mmCIF file of C-alpha atoms in Angstrom:
data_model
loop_
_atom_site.group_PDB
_atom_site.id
_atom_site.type_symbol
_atom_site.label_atom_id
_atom_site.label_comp_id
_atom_site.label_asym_id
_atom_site.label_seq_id
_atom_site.Cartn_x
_atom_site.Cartn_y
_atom_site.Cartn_z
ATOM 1 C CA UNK Y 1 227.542 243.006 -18.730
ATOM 2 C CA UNK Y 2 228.970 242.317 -15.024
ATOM 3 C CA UNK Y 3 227.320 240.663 -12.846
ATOM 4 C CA UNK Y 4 228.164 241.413 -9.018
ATOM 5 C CA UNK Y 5 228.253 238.635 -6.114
ATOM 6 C CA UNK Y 6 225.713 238.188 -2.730
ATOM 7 C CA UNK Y 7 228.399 239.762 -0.938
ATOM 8 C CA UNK Y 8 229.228 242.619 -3.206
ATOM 9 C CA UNK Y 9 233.355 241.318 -3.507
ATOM 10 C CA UNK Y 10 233.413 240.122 -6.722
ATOM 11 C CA UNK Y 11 232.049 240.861 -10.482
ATOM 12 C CA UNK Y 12 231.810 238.504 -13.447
ATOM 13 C CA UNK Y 13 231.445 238.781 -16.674
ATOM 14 C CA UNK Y 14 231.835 236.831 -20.458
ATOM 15 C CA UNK Y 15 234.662 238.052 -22.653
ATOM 16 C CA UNK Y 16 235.660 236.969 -26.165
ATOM 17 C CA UNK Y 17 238.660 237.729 -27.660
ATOM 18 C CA UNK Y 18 238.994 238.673 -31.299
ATOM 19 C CA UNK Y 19 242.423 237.928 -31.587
ATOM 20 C CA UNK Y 20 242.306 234.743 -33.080
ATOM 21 C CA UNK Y 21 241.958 235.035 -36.632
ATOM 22 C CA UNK Y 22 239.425 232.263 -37.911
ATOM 23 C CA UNK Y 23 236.163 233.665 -36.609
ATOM 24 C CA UNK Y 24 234.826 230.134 -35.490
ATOM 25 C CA UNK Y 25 237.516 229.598 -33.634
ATOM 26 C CA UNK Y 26 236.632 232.380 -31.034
ATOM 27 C CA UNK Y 27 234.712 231.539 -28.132
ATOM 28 C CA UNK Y 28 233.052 233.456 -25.022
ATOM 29 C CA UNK Y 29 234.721 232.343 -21.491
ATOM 30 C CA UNK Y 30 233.436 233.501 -17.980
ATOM 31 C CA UNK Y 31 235.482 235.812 -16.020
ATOM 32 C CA UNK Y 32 236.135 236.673 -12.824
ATOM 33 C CA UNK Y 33 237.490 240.183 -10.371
ATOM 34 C CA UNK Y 34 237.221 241.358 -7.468
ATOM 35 C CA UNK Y 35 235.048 244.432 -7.105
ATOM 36 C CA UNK Y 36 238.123 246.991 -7.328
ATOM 37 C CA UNK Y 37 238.937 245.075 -10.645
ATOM 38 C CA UNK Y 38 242.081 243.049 -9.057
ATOM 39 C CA UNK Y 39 242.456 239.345 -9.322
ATOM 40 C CA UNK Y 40 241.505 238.690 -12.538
ATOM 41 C CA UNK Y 41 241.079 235.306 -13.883
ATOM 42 C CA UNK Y 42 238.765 233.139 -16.869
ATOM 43 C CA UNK Y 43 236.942 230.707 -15.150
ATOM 44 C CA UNK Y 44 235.844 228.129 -18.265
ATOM 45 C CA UNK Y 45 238.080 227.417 -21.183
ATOM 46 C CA UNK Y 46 237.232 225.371 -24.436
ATOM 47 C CA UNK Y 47 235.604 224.896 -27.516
ATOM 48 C CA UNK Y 48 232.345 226.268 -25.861
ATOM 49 C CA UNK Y 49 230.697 229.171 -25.565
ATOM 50 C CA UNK Y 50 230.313 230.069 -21.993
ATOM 51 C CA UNK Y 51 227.833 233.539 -21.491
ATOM 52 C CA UNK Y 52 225.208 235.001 -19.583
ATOM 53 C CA UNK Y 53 226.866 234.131 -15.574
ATOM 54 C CA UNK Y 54 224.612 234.513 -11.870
ATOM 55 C CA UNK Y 55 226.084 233.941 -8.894
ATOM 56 C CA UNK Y 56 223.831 231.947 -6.658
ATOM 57 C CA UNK Y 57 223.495 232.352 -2.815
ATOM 58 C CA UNK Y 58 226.089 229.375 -2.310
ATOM 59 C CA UNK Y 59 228.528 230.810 -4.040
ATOM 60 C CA UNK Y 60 228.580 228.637 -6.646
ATOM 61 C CA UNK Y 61 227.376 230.123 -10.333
ATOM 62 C CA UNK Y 62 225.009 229.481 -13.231
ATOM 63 C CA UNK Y 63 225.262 230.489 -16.709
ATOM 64 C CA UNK Y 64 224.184 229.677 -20.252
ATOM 65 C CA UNK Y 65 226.626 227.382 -22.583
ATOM 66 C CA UNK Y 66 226.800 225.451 -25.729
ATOM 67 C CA UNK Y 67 228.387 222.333 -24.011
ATOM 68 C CA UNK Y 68 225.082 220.607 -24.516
ATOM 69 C CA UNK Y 69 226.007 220.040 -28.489
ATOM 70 C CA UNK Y 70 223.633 220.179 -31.185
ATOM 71 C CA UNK Y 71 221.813 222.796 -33.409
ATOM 72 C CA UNK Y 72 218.004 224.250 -33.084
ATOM 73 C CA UNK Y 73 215.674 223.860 -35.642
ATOM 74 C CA UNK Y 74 215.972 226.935 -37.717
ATOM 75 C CA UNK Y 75 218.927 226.425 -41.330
ATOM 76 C CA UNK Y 76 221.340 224.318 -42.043
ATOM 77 C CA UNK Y 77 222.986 223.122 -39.628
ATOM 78 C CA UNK Y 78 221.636 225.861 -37.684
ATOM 79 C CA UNK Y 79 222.473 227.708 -34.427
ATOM 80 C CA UNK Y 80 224.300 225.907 -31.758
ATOM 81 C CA UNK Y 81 221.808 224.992 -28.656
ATOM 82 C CA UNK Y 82 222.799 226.826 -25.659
ATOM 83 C CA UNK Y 83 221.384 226.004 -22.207
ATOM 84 C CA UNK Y 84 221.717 226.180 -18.265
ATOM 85 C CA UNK Y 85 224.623 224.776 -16.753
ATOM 86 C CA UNK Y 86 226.558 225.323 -13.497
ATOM 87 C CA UNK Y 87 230.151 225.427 -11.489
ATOM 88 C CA UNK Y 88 231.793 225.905 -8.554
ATOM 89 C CA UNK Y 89 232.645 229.321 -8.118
ATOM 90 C CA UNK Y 90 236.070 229.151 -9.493
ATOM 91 C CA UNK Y 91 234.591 227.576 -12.878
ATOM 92 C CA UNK Y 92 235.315 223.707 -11.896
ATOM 93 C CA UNK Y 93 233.238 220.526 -12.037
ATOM 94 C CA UNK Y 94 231.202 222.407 -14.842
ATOM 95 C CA UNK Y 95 227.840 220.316 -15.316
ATOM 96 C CA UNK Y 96 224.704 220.779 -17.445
ATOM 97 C CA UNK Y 97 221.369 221.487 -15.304
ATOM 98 C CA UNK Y 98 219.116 221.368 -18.721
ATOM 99 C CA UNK Y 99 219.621 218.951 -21.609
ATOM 100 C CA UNK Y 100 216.125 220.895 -23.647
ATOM 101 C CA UNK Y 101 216.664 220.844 -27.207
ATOM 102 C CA UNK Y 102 216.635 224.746 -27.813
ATOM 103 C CA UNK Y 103 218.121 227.605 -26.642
ATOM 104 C CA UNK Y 104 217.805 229.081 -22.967
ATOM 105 C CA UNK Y 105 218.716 232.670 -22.147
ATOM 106 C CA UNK Y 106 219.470 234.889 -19.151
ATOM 107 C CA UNK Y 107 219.307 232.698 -15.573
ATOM 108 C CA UNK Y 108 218.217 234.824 -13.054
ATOM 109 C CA UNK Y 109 217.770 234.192 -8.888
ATOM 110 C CA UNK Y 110 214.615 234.523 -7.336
ATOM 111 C CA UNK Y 111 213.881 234.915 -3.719
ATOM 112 C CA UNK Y 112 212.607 231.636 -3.442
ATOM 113 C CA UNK Y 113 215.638 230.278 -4.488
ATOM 114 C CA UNK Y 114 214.759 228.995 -8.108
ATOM 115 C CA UNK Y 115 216.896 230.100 -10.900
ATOM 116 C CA UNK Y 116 214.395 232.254 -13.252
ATOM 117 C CA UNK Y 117 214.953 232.154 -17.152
ATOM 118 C CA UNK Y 118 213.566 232.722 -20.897
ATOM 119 C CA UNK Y 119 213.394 228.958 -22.574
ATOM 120 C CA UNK Y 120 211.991 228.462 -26.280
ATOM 121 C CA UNK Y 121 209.574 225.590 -26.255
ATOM 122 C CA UNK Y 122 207.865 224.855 -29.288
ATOM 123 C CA UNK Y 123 207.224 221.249 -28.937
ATOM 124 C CA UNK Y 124 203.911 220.733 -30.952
ATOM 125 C CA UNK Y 125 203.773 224.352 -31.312
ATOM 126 C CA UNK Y 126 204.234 227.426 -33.146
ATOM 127 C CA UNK Y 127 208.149 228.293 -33.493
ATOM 128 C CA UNK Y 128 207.729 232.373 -33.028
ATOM 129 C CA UNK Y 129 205.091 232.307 -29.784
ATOM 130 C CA UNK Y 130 207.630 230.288 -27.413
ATOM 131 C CA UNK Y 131 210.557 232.032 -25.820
ATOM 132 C CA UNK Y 132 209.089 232.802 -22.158
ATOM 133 C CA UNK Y 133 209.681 232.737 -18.713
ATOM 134 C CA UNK Y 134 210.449 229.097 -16.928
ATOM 135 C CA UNK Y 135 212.100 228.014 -12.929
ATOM 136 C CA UNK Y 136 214.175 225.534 -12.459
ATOM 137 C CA UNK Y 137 216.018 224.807 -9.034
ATOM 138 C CA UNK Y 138 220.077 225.341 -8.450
ATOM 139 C CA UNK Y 139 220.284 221.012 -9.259
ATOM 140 C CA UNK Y 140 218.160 221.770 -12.638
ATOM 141 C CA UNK Y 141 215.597 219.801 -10.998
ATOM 142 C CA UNK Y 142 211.604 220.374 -11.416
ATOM 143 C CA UNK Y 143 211.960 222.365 -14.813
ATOM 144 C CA UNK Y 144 208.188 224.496 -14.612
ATOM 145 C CA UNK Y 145 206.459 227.025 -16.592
ATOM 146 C CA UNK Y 146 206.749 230.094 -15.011
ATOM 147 C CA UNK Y 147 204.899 232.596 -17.012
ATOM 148 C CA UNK Y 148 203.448 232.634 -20.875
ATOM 149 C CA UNK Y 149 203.660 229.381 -22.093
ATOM 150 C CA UNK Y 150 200.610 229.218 -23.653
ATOM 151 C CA UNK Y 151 200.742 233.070 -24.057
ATOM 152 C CA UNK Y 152 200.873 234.727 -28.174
ATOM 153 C CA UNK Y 153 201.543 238.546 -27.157
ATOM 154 C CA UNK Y 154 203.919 239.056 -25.810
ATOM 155 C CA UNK Y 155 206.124 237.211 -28.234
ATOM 156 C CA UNK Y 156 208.731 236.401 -26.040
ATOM 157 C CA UNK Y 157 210.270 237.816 -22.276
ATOM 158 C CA UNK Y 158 214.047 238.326 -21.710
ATOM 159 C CA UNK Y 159 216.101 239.620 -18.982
ATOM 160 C CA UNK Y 160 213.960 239.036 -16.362
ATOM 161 C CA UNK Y 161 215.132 240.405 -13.029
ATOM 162 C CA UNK Y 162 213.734 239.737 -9.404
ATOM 163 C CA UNK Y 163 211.697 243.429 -8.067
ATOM 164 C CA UNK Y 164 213.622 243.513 -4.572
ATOM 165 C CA UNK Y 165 210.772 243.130 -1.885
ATOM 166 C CA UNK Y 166 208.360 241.754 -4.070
ATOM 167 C CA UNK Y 167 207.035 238.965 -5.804
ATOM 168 C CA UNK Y 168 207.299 240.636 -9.397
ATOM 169 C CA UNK Y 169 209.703 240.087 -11.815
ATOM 170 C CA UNK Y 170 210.825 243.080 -14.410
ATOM 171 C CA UNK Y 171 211.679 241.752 -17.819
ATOM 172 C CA UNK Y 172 212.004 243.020 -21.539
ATOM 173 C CA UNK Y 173 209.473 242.237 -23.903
ATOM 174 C CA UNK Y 174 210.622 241.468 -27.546
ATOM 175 C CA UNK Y 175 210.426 240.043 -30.545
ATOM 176 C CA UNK Y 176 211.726 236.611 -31.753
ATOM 177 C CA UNK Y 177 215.134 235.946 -33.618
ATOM 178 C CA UNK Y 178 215.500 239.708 -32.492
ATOM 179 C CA UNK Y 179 217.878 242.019 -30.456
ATOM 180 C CA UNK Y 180 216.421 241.971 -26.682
ATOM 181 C CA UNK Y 181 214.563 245.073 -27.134
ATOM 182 C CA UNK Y 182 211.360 246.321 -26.803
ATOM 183 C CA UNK Y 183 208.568 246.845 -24.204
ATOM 184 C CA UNK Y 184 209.849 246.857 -19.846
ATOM 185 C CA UNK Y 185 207.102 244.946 -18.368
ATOM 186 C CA UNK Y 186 206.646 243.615 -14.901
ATOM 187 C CA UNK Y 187 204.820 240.365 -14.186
ATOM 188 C CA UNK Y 188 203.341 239.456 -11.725
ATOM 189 C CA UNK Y 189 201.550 235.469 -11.373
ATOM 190 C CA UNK Y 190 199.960 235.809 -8.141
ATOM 191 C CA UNK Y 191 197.433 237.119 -10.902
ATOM 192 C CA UNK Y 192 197.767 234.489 -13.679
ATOM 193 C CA UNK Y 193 200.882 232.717 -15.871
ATOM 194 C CA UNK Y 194 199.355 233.696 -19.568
ATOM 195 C CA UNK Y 195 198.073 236.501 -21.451
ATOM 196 C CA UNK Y 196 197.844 240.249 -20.062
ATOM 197 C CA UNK Y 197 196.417 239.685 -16.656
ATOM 198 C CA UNK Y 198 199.566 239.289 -15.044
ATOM 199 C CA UNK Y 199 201.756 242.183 -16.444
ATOM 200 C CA UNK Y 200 202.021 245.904 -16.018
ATOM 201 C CA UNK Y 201 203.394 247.631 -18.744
ATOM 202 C CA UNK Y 202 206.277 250.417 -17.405
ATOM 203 C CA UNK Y 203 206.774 251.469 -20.685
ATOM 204 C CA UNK Y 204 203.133 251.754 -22.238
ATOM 205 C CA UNK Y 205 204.185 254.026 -25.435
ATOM 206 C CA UNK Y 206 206.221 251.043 -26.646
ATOM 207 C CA UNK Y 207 204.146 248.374 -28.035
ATOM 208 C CA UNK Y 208 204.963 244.568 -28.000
ATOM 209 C CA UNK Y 209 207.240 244.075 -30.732
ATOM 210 C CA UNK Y 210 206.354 241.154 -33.489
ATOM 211 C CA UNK Y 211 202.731 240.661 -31.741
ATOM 212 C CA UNK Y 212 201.449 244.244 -31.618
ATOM 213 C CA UNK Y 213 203.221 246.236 -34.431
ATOM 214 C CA UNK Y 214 205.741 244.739 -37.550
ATOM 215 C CA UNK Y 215 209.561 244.483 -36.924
ATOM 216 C CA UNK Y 216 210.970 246.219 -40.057
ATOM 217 C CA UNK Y 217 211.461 244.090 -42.945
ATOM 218 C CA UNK Y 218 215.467 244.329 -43.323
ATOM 219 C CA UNK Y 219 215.362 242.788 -46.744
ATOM 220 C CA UNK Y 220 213.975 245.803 -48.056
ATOM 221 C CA UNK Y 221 215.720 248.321 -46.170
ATOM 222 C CA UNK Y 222 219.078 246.397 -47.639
ATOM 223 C CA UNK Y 223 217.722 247.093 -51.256
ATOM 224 C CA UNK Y 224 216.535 250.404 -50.583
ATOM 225 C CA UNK Y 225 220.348 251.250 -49.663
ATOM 226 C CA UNK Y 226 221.590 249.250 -52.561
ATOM 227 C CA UNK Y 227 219.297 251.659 -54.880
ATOM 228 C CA UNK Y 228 220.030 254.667 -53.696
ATOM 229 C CA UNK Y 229 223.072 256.622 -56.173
ATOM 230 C CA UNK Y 230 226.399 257.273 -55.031
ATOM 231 C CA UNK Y 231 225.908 256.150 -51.782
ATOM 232 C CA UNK Y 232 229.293 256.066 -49.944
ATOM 233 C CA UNK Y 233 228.424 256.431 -45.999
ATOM 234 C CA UNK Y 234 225.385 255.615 -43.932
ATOM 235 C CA UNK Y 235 224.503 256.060 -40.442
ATOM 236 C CA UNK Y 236 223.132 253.020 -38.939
ATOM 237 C CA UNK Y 237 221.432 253.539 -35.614
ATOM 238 C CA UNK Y 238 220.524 250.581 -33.528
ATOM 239 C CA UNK Y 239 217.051 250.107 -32.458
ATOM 240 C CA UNK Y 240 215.587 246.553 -32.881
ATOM 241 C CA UNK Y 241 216.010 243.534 -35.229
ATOM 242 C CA UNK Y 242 218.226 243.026 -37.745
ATOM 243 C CA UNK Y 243 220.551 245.703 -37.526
ATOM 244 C CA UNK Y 244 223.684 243.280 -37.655
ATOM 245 C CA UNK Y 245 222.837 241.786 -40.977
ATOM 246 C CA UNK Y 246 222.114 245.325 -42.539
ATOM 247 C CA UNK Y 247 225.565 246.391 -41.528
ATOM 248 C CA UNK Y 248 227.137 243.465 -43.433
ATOM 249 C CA UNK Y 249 225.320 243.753 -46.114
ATOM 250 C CA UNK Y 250 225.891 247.275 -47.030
ATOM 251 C CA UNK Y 251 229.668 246.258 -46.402
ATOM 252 C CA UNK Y 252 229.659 244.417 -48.779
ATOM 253 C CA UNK Y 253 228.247 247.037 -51.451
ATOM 254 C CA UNK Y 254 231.353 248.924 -50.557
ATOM 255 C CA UNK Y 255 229.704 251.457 -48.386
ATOM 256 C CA UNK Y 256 231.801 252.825 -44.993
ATOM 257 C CA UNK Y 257 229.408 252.792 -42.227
ATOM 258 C CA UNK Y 258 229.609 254.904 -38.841
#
């Protein structure tokens, strides 16, 4: 999705192109308009993928990227480690502002000036319980705990977007390893950074996903398709983890999907 400048002139965006045949040879680039779509132009190039762009007051942007190198924890060799990094506003003198060893998601500005965003720590820790909320400022110095790092429900905050005229912040709660969706929560640490204190549910009929009910086991909905006779189209409707890896799978059986 595009994200729109200070001044309201210009909108940018990550784009990848499926034109290139070998699928790991496709990577996401930043991208940059003006507001009535003219002036078009990719900003980062590479073997990298570049996603997730802020401007920042100065002009200048933040976004996530896999120029760190490496892979987290999780398979064999795993997922690329993607983290916060920074450029001028035409995409030069790219630099890294965090070196952590997993991933980092969706940099955000707040008020203050620090650059909000959801980093998984589990350093002497439980893998699932630590994808929250963390500040860093514009140089990457004085990486802090924002909100939930010693906090088990909700799993994980995403998204997180500063409430205009107010020291909230208005972020998705979800699961781990998951799509981002789930629970809109605001938080609010002028009343505490863990547990429920600080947050004010905005959509209470949704529970916490992972910590308050089950995420769907997507093994077994896989064999339930693969069971079913003369099965030849499906409807798959997205709604939370796993949905991607169903698809494929019941590809694979041979049935069309829509």
């Amino acid at each position: 999705y595009g994200k729109v400048s200070f001044d309201g002139r210009s909108v940018m965006f990550a784009f990848c192109s499926t034109e290139e045949k070998q699928q790991d040879a496709r990577y996401y680039h930043l991208y940059r308009m003006n507001a009535d779509g003219t002036a078009l132009r990719r900003l980062t190039d590479g073997a990298n993928d570049d996603f997730s762009p802020r401007f920042l007051p100065d002009g200048s942007i933040v976004f996530i990227s896999t120029r760190r190198g490496g892979f987290h924890r999780c398979g064999s060799p795993g997922c690329p480690v993607y983290t916060l990094a920074a450029a001028d506003a035409e995409g030069r003198n790219i630099h890294l502002l965090s070196r952590h060893e997993v991933q980092e998601w969706d940099p955000a500005v707040l008020h203050d000036g620090r650059i909000l965003y959801t980093r998984w720590d589990y350093v002497d820790r439980h893998a699932v319980f630590g994808q929250q909320l963390w500040t860093t400022w514009p140089d990457g110095s004085r990486p802090a705990g924002y909100y939930g790092n010693y906090t088990r429900n909700p799993v994980g905050l995403w998204e997180a977007q500063p409430v205009p005229g107010s020291p909230r912040v208005m972020v998705t709660a979800a699961a781990h390893h998951a799509m981002t969706a789930g629970s809109i929560v605001l938080v609010d640490v002028g009343k505490g950074v863990d547990g429920l204190g600080p947050l004010t549910r905005l959509t209470p009929e949704t529970p916490f996903p992972e910590s308050e009910f089950a995420v769907p086991d997507v093994r077994k909905a896989i064999r339930a398709i693969a069971e079913v006779p003369n099965v030849r189209k499906v409807h798959i409707i997205a709604h939370s983890r796993g949905t991607d890896v169903v698809m494929s799978a019941i590809q694979q059986l041979g049935i069309e999907t829509y």
